[in-house]
PDB file of C-alpha atoms in Angstrom:
ATOM      1  CA  UNK A  10     -16.017 133.120 314.202  1.00 73.00           C
ATOM      2  CA  UNK A  11     -19.234 134.964 313.436  1.00 91.00           C
ATOM      3  CA  UNK A  12     -20.573 138.127 315.050  1.00 95.00           C
ATOM      4  CA  UNK A  13     -23.142 136.577 316.824  1.00 96.00           C
ATOM      5  CA  UNK A  14     -20.790 134.547 318.580  1.00 95.00           C
ATOM      6  CA  UNK A  15     -18.211 137.201 319.655  1.00 96.00           C
ATOM      7  CA  UNK A  16     -21.304 138.699 321.204  1.00 96.00           C
ATOM      8  CA  UNK A  17     -22.251 135.692 323.035  1.00 97.00           C
ATOM      9  CA  UNK A  18     -18.872 135.387 324.278  1.00 97.00           C
ATOM     10  CA  UNK A  19     -18.677 138.946 325.699  1.00 97.00           C
ATOM     11  CA  UNK A  20     -21.857 138.841 327.036  1.00 98.00           C
ATOM     12  CA  UNK A  21     -20.620 135.674 328.950  1.00 97.00           C
ATOM     13  CA  UNK A  22     -17.087 137.612 329.878  1.00 97.00           C
ATOM     14  CA  UNK A  23     -18.931 140.723 331.126  1.00 97.00           C
ATOM     15  CA  UNK A  24     -21.287 138.729 333.591  1.00 97.00           C
ATOM     16  CA  UNK A  25     -18.338 136.416 334.927  1.00 97.00           C
ATOM     17  CA  UNK A  26     -15.509 138.833 335.293  1.00 97.00           C
ATOM     18  CA  UNK A  27     -15.802 142.149 333.450  1.00 97.00           C
ATOM     19  CA  UNK A  28     -12.722 144.078 334.593  1.00 97.00           C
ATOM     20  CA  UNK A  29     -10.173 140.991 333.937  1.00 97.00           C
ATOM     21  CA  UNK A  30     -11.885 140.343 330.525  1.00 96.00           C
ATOM     22  CA  UNK A  31     -11.004 144.284 329.707  1.00 95.00           C
ATOM     23  CA  UNK A  32      -7.635 144.058 330.943  1.00 93.00           C
ATOM     24  CA  UNK A  33      -6.081 140.561 331.095  1.00 91.00           C
ATOM     25  CA  UNK A  34      -3.714 139.929 333.847  1.00 88.00           C
ATOM     26  CA  UNK A  35      -3.354 136.826 335.354  1.00 83.00           C
ATOM     27  CA  UNK A  36      -3.143 138.035 339.062  1.00 92.00           C
ATOM     28  CA  UNK A  37      -6.637 140.147 338.728  1.00 93.00           C
ATOM     29  CA  UNK A  38      -8.821 137.074 337.627  1.00 92.00           C
ATOM     30  CA  UNK A  39     -11.993 136.487 339.864  1.00 92.00           C
ATOM     31  CA  UNK A  40     -12.612 140.096 340.524  1.00 93.00           C
ATOM     32  CA  UNK A  41      -9.449 140.961 341.605  1.00 95.00           C
ATOM     33  CA  UNK A  42      -8.822 144.309 339.938  1.00 96.00           C
ATOM     34  CA  UNK A  43      -8.971 147.240 342.084  1.00 96.00           C
ATOM     35  CA  UNK A  44     -11.465 149.778 340.719  1.00 97.00           C
ATOM     36  CA  UNK A  45      -9.015 152.890 340.890  1.00 97.00           C
ATOM     37  CA  UNK A  46      -6.343 151.004 339.430  1.00 97.00           C
ATOM     38  CA  UNK A  47      -8.522 149.962 336.563  1.00 97.00           C
ATOM     39  CA  UNK A  48      -9.866 153.261 335.882  1.00 97.00           C
ATOM     40  CA  UNK A  49      -6.309 154.630 336.103  1.00 97.00           C
ATOM     41  CA  UNK A  50      -5.299 152.423 333.067  1.00 96.00           C
ATOM     42  CA  UNK A  51      -7.825 154.552 331.073  1.00 97.00           C
ATOM     43  CA  UNK A  52      -6.363 157.795 331.972  1.00 98.00           C
ATOM     44  CA  UNK A  53      -3.161 156.442 331.186  1.00 97.00           C
ATOM     45  CA  UNK A  54      -4.162 155.398 327.497  1.00 97.00           C
ATOM     46  CA  UNK A  55      -5.932 158.432 327.014  1.00 98.00           C
ATOM     47  CA  UNK A  56      -2.950 160.716 328.069  1.00 98.00           C
ATOM     48  CA  UNK A  57      -0.917 158.778 325.776  1.00 98.00           C
ATOM     49  CA  UNK A  58      -3.205 159.078 322.796  1.00 98.00           C
ATOM     50  CA  UNK A  59      -3.828 162.989 323.689  1.00 98.00           C
ATOM     51  CA  UNK A  60      -0.073 163.392 323.652  1.00 98.00           C
ATOM     52  CA  UNK A  61       0.241 161.645 319.928  1.00 98.00           C
ATOM     53  CA  UNK A  62      -2.698 163.895 318.705  1.00 98.00           C
ATOM     54  CA  UNK A  63      -1.347 166.963 319.954  1.00 98.00           C
ATOM     55  CA  UNK A  64       2.080 165.990 318.252  1.00 98.00           C
ATOM     56  CA  UNK A  65       0.188 165.849 315.182  1.00 98.00           C
ATOM     57  CA  UNK A  66      -1.553 169.389 315.707  1.00 97.00           C
ATOM     58  CA  UNK A  67      -4.922 167.741 316.150  1.00 98.00           C
ATOM     59  CA  UNK A  68      -7.459 168.526 318.861  1.00 97.00           C
ATOM     60  CA  UNK A  69      -7.319 167.102 322.351  1.00 98.00           C
ATOM     61  CA  UNK A  70     -10.431 168.079 323.489  1.00 98.00           C
ATOM     62  CA  UNK A  71     -13.807 167.493 322.095  1.00 98.00           C
ATOM     63  CA  UNK A  72     -17.521 168.085 322.099  1.00 98.00           C
ATOM     64  CA  UNK A  73     -18.933 164.841 321.570  1.00 98.00           C
ATOM     65  CA  UNK A  74     -16.956 161.395 321.690  1.00 98.00           C
ATOM     66  CA  UNK A  75     -17.751 157.778 320.786  1.00 98.00           C
ATOM     67  CA  UNK A  76     -15.826 155.061 322.705  1.00 98.00           C
ATOM     68  CA  UNK A  77     -16.350 151.901 320.594  1.00 98.00           C
ATOM     69  CA  UNK A  78     -16.420 149.060 322.503  1.00 98.00           C
ATOM     70  CA  UNK A  79     -16.439 150.814 325.943  1.00 98.00           C
ATOM     71  CA  UNK A  80     -16.681 147.767 328.071  1.00 97.00           C
ATOM     72  CA  UNK A  81     -16.739 148.648 331.852  1.00 97.00           C
ATOM     73  CA  UNK A  82     -16.038 152.309 330.918  1.00 98.00           C
ATOM     74  CA  UNK A  83     -12.451 152.794 331.802  1.00 97.00           C
ATOM     75  CA  UNK A  84     -11.596 155.103 328.535  1.00 98.00           C
ATOM     76  CA  UNK A  85     -15.319 156.376 328.482  1.00 98.00           C
ATOM     77  CA  UNK A  86     -14.530 158.094 331.765  1.00 98.00           C
ATOM     78  CA  UNK A  87     -10.975 159.110 331.144  1.00 98.00           C
ATOM     79  CA  UNK A  88     -12.308 160.680 327.769  1.00 98.00           C
ATOM     80  CA  UNK A  89     -14.806 162.353 329.569  1.00 98.00           C
ATOM     81  CA  UNK A  90     -12.435 164.489 331.236  1.00 98.00           C
ATOM     82  CA  UNK A  91     -11.781 166.182 328.194  1.00 98.00           C
ATOM     83  CA  UNK A  92     -15.060 166.123 326.444  1.00 98.00           C
ATOM     84  CA  UNK A  93     -18.567 167.365 326.851  1.00 98.00           C
ATOM     85  CA  UNK A  94     -20.209 164.321 326.522  1.00 98.00           C
ATOM     86  CA  UNK A  95     -19.011 160.548 325.737  1.00 98.00           C
ATOM     87  CA  UNK A  96     -21.115 158.018 324.349  1.00 98.00           C
ATOM     88  CA  UNK A  97     -19.876 154.258 325.336  1.00 98.00           C
ATOM     89  CA  UNK A  98     -21.487 151.736 322.796  1.00 98.00           C
ATOM     90  CA  UNK A  99     -20.933 147.989 323.475  1.00 98.00           C
ATOM     91  CA  UNK A 100     -22.266 144.484 322.570  1.00 98.00           C
ATOM     92  CA  UNK A 101     -22.405 143.109 326.246  1.00 98.00           C
ATOM     93  CA  UNK A 102     -25.268 144.346 328.371  1.00 98.00           C
ATOM     94  CA  UNK A 103     -23.461 143.010 331.528  1.00 98.00           C
ATOM     95  CA  UNK A 104     -20.218 145.073 330.474  1.00 98.00           C
ATOM     96  CA  UNK A 105     -22.492 148.025 330.287  1.00 98.00           C
ATOM     97  CA  UNK A 106     -23.898 147.325 333.700  1.00 98.00           C
ATOM     98  CA  UNK A 107     -20.478 147.551 335.196  1.00 98.00           C
ATOM     99  CA  UNK A 108     -19.820 150.551 333.203  1.00 98.00           C
ATOM    100  CA  UNK A 109     -23.142 152.538 334.806  1.00 98.00           C
ATOM    101  CA  UNK A 110     -22.209 151.385 338.322  1.00 98.00           C
ATOM    102  CA  UNK A 111     -18.233 152.244 337.990  1.00 97.00           C
ATOM    103  CA  UNK A 112     -19.265 155.814 336.347  1.00 98.00           C
ATOM    104  CA  UNK A 113     -17.918 159.008 338.267  1.00 96.00           C
ATOM    105  CA  UNK A 114     -18.144 161.335 335.219  1.00 97.00           C
ATOM    106  CA  UNK A 115     -20.970 163.174 337.000  1.00 96.00           C
ATOM    107  CA  UNK A 116     -23.399 162.782 334.036  1.00 96.00           C
ATOM    108  CA  UNK A 117     -20.752 163.196 331.127  1.00 98.00           C
ATOM    109  CA  UNK A 118     -20.756 159.402 330.138  1.00 98.00           C
ATOM    110  CA  UNK A 119     -23.659 157.677 328.577  1.00 98.00           C
ATOM    111  CA  UNK A 120     -23.708 153.895 327.861  1.00 98.00           C
ATOM    112  CA  UNK A 121     -25.588 152.575 324.984  1.00 98.00           C
ATOM    113  CA  UNK A 122     -26.208 148.600 323.950  1.00 98.00           C
ATOM    114  CA  UNK A 123     -25.593 148.226 320.273  1.00 97.00           C
ATOM    115  CA  UNK A 124     -26.151 144.307 319.389  1.00 95.00           C
ATOM    116  CA  UNK A 125     -26.030 144.854 315.559  1.00 95.00           C
ATOM    117  CA  UNK A 126     -22.951 144.547 313.345  1.00 95.00           C
ATOM    118  CA  UNK A 127     -23.058 148.471 312.442  1.00 97.00           C
ATOM    119  CA  UNK A 128     -23.775 151.732 314.421  1.00 98.00           C
ATOM    120  CA  UNK A 129     -27.235 152.722 312.628  1.00 96.00           C
ATOM    121  CA  UNK A 130     -28.341 153.607 316.112  1.00 96.00           C
ATOM    122  CA  UNK A 131     -26.100 156.731 315.626  1.00 98.00           C
ATOM    123  CA  UNK A 132     -27.057 159.424 312.763  1.00 98.00           C
ATOM    124  CA  UNK A 133     -23.895 160.519 310.267  1.00 97.00           C
ATOM    125  CA  UNK A 134     -21.848 163.283 311.397  1.00 97.00           C
ATOM    126  CA  UNK A 135     -22.645 163.140 315.070  1.00 97.00           C
ATOM    127  CA  UNK A 136     -19.190 162.757 316.812  1.00 98.00           C
ATOM    128  CA  UNK A 137     -16.105 164.574 316.679  1.00 97.00           C
ATOM    129  CA  UNK A 138     -13.922 161.774 317.774  1.00 98.00           C
ATOM    130  CA  UNK A 139     -14.158 158.087 317.702  1.00 98.00           C
ATOM    131  CA  UNK A 140     -12.063 155.925 319.782  1.00 98.00           C
ATOM    132  CA  UNK A 141     -11.606 152.439 319.762  1.00 98.00           C
ATOM    133  CA  UNK A 142      -8.715 150.367 321.653  1.00 97.00           C
ATOM    134  CA  UNK A 143      -8.427 146.722 322.305  1.00 96.00           C
ATOM    135  CA  UNK A 144     -11.820 145.935 320.661  1.00 97.00           C
ATOM    136  CA  UNK A 145     -11.644 145.572 316.670  1.00 98.00           C
ATOM    137  CA  UNK A 146      -8.899 142.752 317.473  1.00 97.00           C
ATOM    138  CA  UNK A 147     -11.728 140.453 318.904  1.00 96.00           C
ATOM    139  CA  UNK A 148     -13.969 140.848 315.815  1.00 97.00           C
ATOM    140  CA  UNK A 149     -14.101 138.856 312.669  1.00 95.00           C
ATOM    141  CA  UNK A 150     -12.433 140.837 309.496  1.00 96.00           C
ATOM    142  CA  UNK A 151     -15.526 141.291 307.596  1.00 96.00           C
ATOM    143  CA  UNK A 152     -17.205 142.959 310.412  1.00 97.00           C
ATOM    144  CA  UNK A 153     -13.984 145.174 311.142  1.00 98.00           C
ATOM    145  CA  UNK A 154     -14.335 146.809 307.691  1.00 98.00           C
ATOM    146  CA  UNK A 155     -17.839 147.323 308.464  1.00 98.00           C
ATOM    147  CA  UNK A 156     -17.232 149.253 311.670  1.00 98.00           C
ATOM    148  CA  UNK A 157     -14.419 151.060 309.957  1.00 98.00           C
ATOM    149  CA  UNK A 158     -16.967 152.492 307.233  1.00 98.00           C
ATOM    150  CA  UNK A 159     -19.238 153.417 310.144  1.00 98.00           C
ATOM    151  CA  UNK A 160     -16.475 155.064 311.929  1.00 98.00           C
ATOM    152  CA  UNK A 161     -15.867 157.562 309.069  1.00 98.00           C
ATOM    153  CA  UNK A 162     -19.981 157.999 308.389  1.00 98.00           C
ATOM    154  CA  UNK A 163     -20.213 158.986 312.061  1.00 98.00           C
ATOM    155  CA  UNK A 164     -17.740 161.213 312.508  1.00 98.00           C
ATOM    156  CA  UNK A 165     -18.273 164.889 311.711  1.00 98.00           C
ATOM    157  CA  UNK A 166     -16.552 166.269 308.750  1.00 97.00           C
ATOM    158  CA  UNK A 167     -13.005 167.561 309.829  1.00 97.00           C
ATOM    159  CA  UNK A 168     -13.172 164.830 312.763  1.00 98.00           C
ATOM    160  CA  UNK A 169     -10.756 162.230 313.771  1.00 98.00           C
ATOM    161  CA  UNK A 170     -11.065 158.614 314.643  1.00 98.00           C
ATOM    162  CA  UNK A 171      -8.248 156.833 316.874  1.00 98.00           C
ATOM    163  CA  UNK A 172      -8.284 152.956 316.362  1.00 98.00           C
ATOM    164  CA  UNK A 173      -5.840 149.967 317.465  1.00 98.00           C
ATOM    165  CA  UNK A 174      -5.935 146.726 315.651  1.00 98.00           C
ATOM    166  CA  UNK A 175      -4.000 143.498 316.144  1.00 98.00           C
ATOM    167  CA  UNK A 176      -1.298 143.043 312.836  1.00 98.00           C
ATOM    168  CA  UNK A 177       0.168 139.675 313.712  1.00 97.00           C
ATOM    169  CA  UNK A 178       1.227 137.283 316.413  1.00 97.00           C
ATOM    170  CA  UNK A 179       4.884 137.576 317.869  1.00 97.00           C
ATOM    171  CA  UNK A 180       7.267 134.692 317.531  1.00 96.00           C
ATOM    172  CA  UNK A 181       6.742 133.394 321.228  1.00 95.00           C
ATOM    173  CA  UNK A 182       5.043 130.451 322.417  1.00 92.00           C
ATOM    174  CA  UNK A 183       1.641 131.484 322.261  1.00 91.00           C
ATOM    175  CA  UNK A 184       2.331 133.646 319.419  1.00 95.00           C
ATOM    176  CA  UNK A 185       3.095 130.547 317.307  1.00 95.00           C
ATOM    177  CA  UNK A 186      -0.194 128.936 318.541  1.00 93.00           C
ATOM    178  CA  UNK A 187      -2.102 131.722 317.314  1.00 93.00           C
ATOM    179  CA  UNK A 188      -0.178 131.516 314.135  1.00 93.00           C
ATOM    180  CA  UNK A 189      -0.972 127.805 313.680  1.00 95.00           C
ATOM    181  CA  UNK A 190      -3.796 126.648 315.480  1.00 93.00           C
ATOM    182  CA  UNK A 191      -7.609 126.940 314.032  1.00 92.00           C
ATOM    183  CA  UNK A 192     -10.061 129.452 315.682  1.00 89.00           C
ATOM    184  CA  UNK A 193     -11.892 126.114 317.023  1.00 90.00           C
ATOM    185  CA  UNK A 194      -8.902 124.469 318.686  1.00 93.00           C
ATOM    186  CA  UNK A 195      -8.161 128.293 320.443  1.00 92.00           C
ATOM    187  CA  UNK A 196     -11.437 128.335 321.697  1.00 92.00           C
ATOM    188  CA  UNK A 197     -11.219 124.967 323.618  1.00 94.00           C
ATOM    189  CA  UNK A 198      -7.579 125.803 324.747  1.00 93.00           C
ATOM    190  CA  UNK A 199      -8.951 128.938 326.289  1.00 94.00           C
ATOM    191  CA  UNK A 200     -11.845 127.422 327.888  1.00 93.00           C
ATOM    192  CA  UNK A 201     -10.703 123.964 328.815  1.00 93.00           C
ATOM    193  CA  UNK A 202      -6.777 124.926 329.735  1.00 92.00           C
ATOM    194  CA  UNK A 203      -6.764 128.475 330.424  1.00 91.00           C
ATOM    195  CA  UNK A 204     -10.091 128.306 332.254  1.00 92.00           C
ATOM    196  CA  UNK A 205     -11.536 131.379 330.336  1.00 94.00           C
ATOM    197  CA  UNK A 206     -15.516 132.061 331.366  1.00 95.00           C
ATOM    198  CA  UNK A 207     -15.560 132.451 327.145  1.00 96.00           C
ATOM    199  CA  UNK A 208     -12.766 132.613 324.601  1.00 95.00           C
ATOM    200  CA  UNK A 209     -11.218 135.739 323.248  1.00 94.00           C
ATOM    201  CA  UNK A 210     -10.181 135.224 319.918  1.00 91.00           C
ATOM    202  CA  UNK A 211      -8.104 137.603 318.081  1.00 95.00           C
ATOM    203  CA  UNK A 212      -8.026 139.001 314.462  1.00 96.00           C
ATOM    204  CA  UNK A 213      -5.015 139.769 312.459  1.00 96.00           C
ATOM    205  CA  UNK A 214      -5.593 142.919 310.238  1.00 98.00           C
ATOM    206  CA  UNK A 215      -2.878 144.218 307.762  1.00 97.00           C
ATOM    207  CA  UNK A 216      -2.451 147.916 307.860  1.00 98.00           C
ATOM    208  CA  UNK A 217      -2.624 147.961 304.061  1.00 98.00           C
ATOM    209  CA  UNK A 218      -5.843 146.692 304.195  1.00 98.00           C
ATOM    210  CA  UNK A 219      -6.975 148.876 306.881  1.00 98.00           C
ATOM    211  CA  UNK A 220      -5.890 151.874 304.533  1.00 98.00           C
ATOM    212  CA  UNK A 221      -7.744 150.636 301.691  1.00 98.00           C
ATOM    213  CA  UNK A 222     -10.917 150.036 303.482  1.00 98.00           C
ATOM    214  CA  UNK A 223     -10.927 153.395 305.063  1.00 98.00           C
ATOM    215  CA  UNK A 224     -10.194 155.199 302.228  1.00 98.00           C
ATOM    216  CA  UNK A 225     -12.926 153.496 300.057  1.00 98.00           C
ATOM    217  CA  UNK A 226     -15.355 155.291 302.718  1.00 97.00           C
ATOM    218  CA  UNK A 227     -13.922 158.329 302.323  1.00 97.00           C
ATOM    219  CA  UNK A 228     -11.486 158.553 305.274  1.00 98.00           C
ATOM    220  CA  UNK A 229      -7.743 159.150 305.497  1.00 98.00           C
ATOM    221  CA  UNK A 230      -5.188 157.611 307.466  1.00 98.00           C
ATOM    222  CA  UNK A 231      -3.387 160.404 308.868  1.00 97.00           C
ATOM    223  CA  UNK A 232      -0.846 158.449 311.176  1.00 98.00           C
ATOM    224  CA  UNK A 233       0.017 155.044 312.430  1.00 98.00           C
ATOM    225  CA  UNK A 234       2.352 153.466 315.009  1.00 98.00           C
ATOM    226  CA  UNK A 235       3.248 149.768 315.424  1.00 98.00           C
ATOM    227  CA  UNK A 236       4.297 148.167 318.717  1.00 97.00           C
ATOM    228  CA  UNK A 237       5.130 144.509 319.696  1.00 97.00           C
ATOM    229  CA  UNK A 238       3.218 143.932 323.048  1.00 95.00           C
ATOM    230  CA  UNK A 239       4.829 140.764 324.583  1.00 92.00           C
ATOM    231  CA  UNK A 240       2.004 140.994 327.381  1.00 89.00           C
ATOM    232  CA  UNK A 241      -0.793 139.820 324.514  1.00 91.00           C
ATOM    233  CA  UNK A 242       1.876 137.863 322.481  1.00 95.00           C
ATOM    234  CA  UNK A 243       0.785 140.182 319.294  1.00 97.00           C
ATOM    235  CA  UNK A 244       1.996 143.342 317.435  1.00 98.00           C
ATOM    236  CA  UNK A 245      -0.655 146.172 317.608  1.00 98.00           C
ATOM    237  CA  UNK A 246      -1.282 148.921 315.327  1.00 98.00           C
ATOM    238  CA  UNK A 247      -2.723 152.282 316.249  1.00 98.00           C
ATOM    239  CA  UNK A 248      -4.057 154.503 313.704  1.00 98.00           C
ATOM    240  CA  UNK A 249      -5.215 158.019 313.286  1.00 98.00           C
ATOM    241  CA  UNK A 250      -7.896 158.433 310.752  1.00 98.00           C
ATOM    242  CA  UNK A 251      -9.389 161.648 309.323  1.00 98.00           C
ATOM    243  CA  UNK A 252     -12.792 162.678 307.621  1.00 98.00           C
ATOM    244  CA  UNK A 253     -12.158 165.475 305.365  1.00 96.00           C
ATOM    245  CA  UNK A 254     -14.253 168.321 305.041  1.00 94.00           C
ATOM    246  CA  UNK A 255     -16.705 168.017 301.947  1.00 73.00           C
ATOM    247  CA  UNK A 256     -17.368 164.490 301.495  1.00 50.00           C
ATOM    248  CA  UNK A 257     -17.014 162.746 297.847  1.00 46.00           C
ATOM    249  CA  UNK A 258     -20.206 160.824 298.485  1.00 46.00           C
ATOM    250  CA  UNK A 259     -23.259 159.761 300.362  1.00 43.00           C
ATOM    251  CA  UNK A 260     -22.461 157.331 302.840  1.00 45.00           C
ATOM    252  CA  UNK A 261     -25.785 156.869 304.558  1.00 45.00           C
TER     253      UNK A 261
END
């Protein structure tokens, strides 16, 4: 799997069935997501994240937020209720078209196409929250490493990132397929058997590896939470990352 293939796949998914591709549910395929219900999922996830940050004594309102891999904007709109500005960035132009069509934030959301495996379109130190949910799990691990470094770079000193990655498949029937089948076979099964418009591949990210990458670029893992998610057949981990004040190195 390479980044260009991921970009092509998600451009196809965004054009064919954007809401279902963001939140996969068998009974929602073919444009059957209700928009209000879809956006409510974003508010639920952001409420959970804000409660976690509050428990850690961290800010729950922000000036400028980056929603990385924003898709159709469900999280961007929810974050905009607690921020002055949310910049949603995605690799899929059709996804962003849907996000703009659904936007009810009264101008607090801005959606940006970024087709590069980095965030060079944003200057260093320009956000006080980076949020990424259900995105890094679809990228090659070397690209995950590059984006983690970029998250630290674009954060203001003292700011935080909240990111999710998949850790390992569960021992379910589909989980075992993820464990033993090569990526090429998974692509064929998703297209030919499950009828996906394009594949959605998954990447396991060991927590120790993520911590090493983040620390190598000047960030700190403040807290983490690992959860078995039967609906996806994967174990997911969520991390709160912090960029300390007074960076030890130039990260541009």
